[in-house]
Coordinates of C-alpha atoms in Angstrom, one line a residue:
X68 CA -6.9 -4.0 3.9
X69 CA -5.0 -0.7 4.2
X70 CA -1.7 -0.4 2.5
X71 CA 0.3 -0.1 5.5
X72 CA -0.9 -3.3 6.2
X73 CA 0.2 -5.1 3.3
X74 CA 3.9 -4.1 3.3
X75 CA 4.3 -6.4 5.5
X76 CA 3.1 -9.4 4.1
X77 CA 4.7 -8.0 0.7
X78 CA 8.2 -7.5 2.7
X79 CA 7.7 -11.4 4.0
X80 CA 7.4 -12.7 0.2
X81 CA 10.1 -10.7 -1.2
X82 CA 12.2 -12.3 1.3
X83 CA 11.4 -15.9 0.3
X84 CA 13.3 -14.7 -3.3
X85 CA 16.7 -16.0 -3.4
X86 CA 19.0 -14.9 -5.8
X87 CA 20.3 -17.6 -8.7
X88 CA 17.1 -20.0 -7.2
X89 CA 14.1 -20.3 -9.4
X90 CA 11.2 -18.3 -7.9
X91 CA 8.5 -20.5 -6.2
X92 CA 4.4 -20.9 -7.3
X93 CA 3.7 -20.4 -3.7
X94 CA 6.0 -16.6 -3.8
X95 CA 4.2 -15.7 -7.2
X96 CA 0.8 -16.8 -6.3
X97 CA 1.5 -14.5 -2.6
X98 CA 2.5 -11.8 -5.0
X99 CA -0.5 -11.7 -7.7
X100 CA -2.9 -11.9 -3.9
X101 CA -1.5 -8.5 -3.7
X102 CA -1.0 -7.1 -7.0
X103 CA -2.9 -7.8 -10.9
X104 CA -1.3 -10.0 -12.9
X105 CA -0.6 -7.3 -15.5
X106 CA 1.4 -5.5 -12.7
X107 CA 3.7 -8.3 -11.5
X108 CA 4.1 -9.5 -14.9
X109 CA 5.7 -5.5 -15.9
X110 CA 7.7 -5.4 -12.8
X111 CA 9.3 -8.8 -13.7
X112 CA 9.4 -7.6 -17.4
X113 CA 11.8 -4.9 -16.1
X114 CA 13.8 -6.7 -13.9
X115 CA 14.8 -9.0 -16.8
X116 CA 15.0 -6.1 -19.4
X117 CA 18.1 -4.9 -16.5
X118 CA 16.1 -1.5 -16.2
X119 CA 16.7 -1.0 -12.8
X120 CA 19.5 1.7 -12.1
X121 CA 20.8 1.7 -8.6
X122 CA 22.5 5.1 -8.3
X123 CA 24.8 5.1 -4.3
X124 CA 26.8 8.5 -3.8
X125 CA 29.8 8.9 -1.7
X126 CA 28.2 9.6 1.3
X127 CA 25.8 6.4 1.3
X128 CA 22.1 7.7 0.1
X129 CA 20.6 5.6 -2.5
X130 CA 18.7 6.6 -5.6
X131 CA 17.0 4.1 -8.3
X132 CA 15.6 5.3 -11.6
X133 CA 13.8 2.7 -13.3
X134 CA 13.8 2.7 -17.3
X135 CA 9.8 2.6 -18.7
X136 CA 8.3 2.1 -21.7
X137 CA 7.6 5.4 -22.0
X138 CA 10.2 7.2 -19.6
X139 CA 12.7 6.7 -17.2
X140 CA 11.4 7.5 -13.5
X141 CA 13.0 8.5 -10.8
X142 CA 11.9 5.6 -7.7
X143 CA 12.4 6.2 -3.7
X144 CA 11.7 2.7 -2.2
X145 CA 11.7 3.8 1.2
X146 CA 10.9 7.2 2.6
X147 CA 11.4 5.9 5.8
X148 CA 8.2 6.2 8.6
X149 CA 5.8 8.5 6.6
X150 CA 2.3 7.6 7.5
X151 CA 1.0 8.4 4.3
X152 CA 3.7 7.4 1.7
X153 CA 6.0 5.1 2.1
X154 CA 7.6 5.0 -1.3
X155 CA 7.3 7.4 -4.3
X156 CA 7.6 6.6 -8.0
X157 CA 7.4 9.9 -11.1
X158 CA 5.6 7.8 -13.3
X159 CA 2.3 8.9 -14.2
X160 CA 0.5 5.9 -12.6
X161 CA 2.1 6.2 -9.2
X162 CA 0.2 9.4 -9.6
X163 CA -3.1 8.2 -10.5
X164 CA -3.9 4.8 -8.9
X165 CA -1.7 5.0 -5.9
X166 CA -2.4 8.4 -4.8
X167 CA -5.6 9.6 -6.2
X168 CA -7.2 6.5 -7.1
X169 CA -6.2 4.4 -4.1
X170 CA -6.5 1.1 -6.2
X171 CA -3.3 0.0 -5.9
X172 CA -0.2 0.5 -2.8
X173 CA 2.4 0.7 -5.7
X174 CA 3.6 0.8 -8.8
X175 CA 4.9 -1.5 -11.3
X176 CA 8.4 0.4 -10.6
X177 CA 8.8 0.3 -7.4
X178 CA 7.4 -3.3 -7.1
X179 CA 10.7 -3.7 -9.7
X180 CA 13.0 -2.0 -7.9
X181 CA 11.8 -4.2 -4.8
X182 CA 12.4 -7.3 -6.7
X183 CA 15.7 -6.2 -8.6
X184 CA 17.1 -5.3 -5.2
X185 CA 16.1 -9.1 -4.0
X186 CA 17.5 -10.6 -6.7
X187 CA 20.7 -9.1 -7.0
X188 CA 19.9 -7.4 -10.9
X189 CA 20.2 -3.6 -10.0
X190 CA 22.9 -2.5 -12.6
X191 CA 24.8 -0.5 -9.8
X192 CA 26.2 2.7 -11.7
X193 CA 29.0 4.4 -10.1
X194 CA 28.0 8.4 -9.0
X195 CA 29.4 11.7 -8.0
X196 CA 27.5 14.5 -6.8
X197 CA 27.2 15.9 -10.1
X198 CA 25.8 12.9 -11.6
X199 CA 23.3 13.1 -8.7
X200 CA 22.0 16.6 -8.6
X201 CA 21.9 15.5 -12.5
X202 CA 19.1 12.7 -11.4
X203 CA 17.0 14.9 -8.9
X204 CA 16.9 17.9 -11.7
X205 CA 15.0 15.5 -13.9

């Protein structure tokens, strides 16, 4: 199934999440149809590590950097209607399997962001315009 096809379905099971409600088989059973094991397993890792930075400057854009093992990465969730790309992660991976490879529509960031965003545990950090030509430098 192409990817554009699955953000759908993914979009549908993030939306069962509730915040402060436990997270149901059915929701991670829909989620590891979609994605390894390894990779939903990370993506929660980081949620409930409260690596998920959720930068919003005066003028309403929003920015997310997600804090790795390795790095922190710079994620765009949404690039709005691109055919090709709809969301773009820095990490190395991103790079490999979801652009070269094809094996997977995401990475274990973005799927993160997606989920910390659902459940209400983005630490939202106050930003000026300094602090976010500071994040697009990087």
């Amino acid at each position: 199934m192409p990817p554009n096809d699955l953000i759908p379905i993914l979009d549908t099971t993030l939306a069962s999440i509730k915040p402060g409600e436990p997270i149901h088989d059915d929701t991670l059973h829909q989620l590891r149809v979609l994605f390894p094991d390894s990779l939903v397993l990370a993506a929660f890792d980081i949620v409930d590590r409260k690596n998920v930075m959720k930068y919003t400057t005066p003028w309403g854009r929003v920015f997310y950097q997600v804090i790795g093992s390795t790095a922190t990465y710079s994620v765009q969730p949404d690039l709005g209607h691109s055919p090709n790309v709809r969301f773009y992660c820095t990490c190395p991976a991103f790079s490999y399997t979801v652009l070269l490879a094809e094996s997977y529509f995401m990475c274990k960031h973005i799927l993160a962001v997606a989920l910390a965003e659902q459940l209400n545990e983005c630490i939202n950090r106050p930003s000026d315009p300094n602090d976010i030509a500071n994040l697009v430098v990087r």
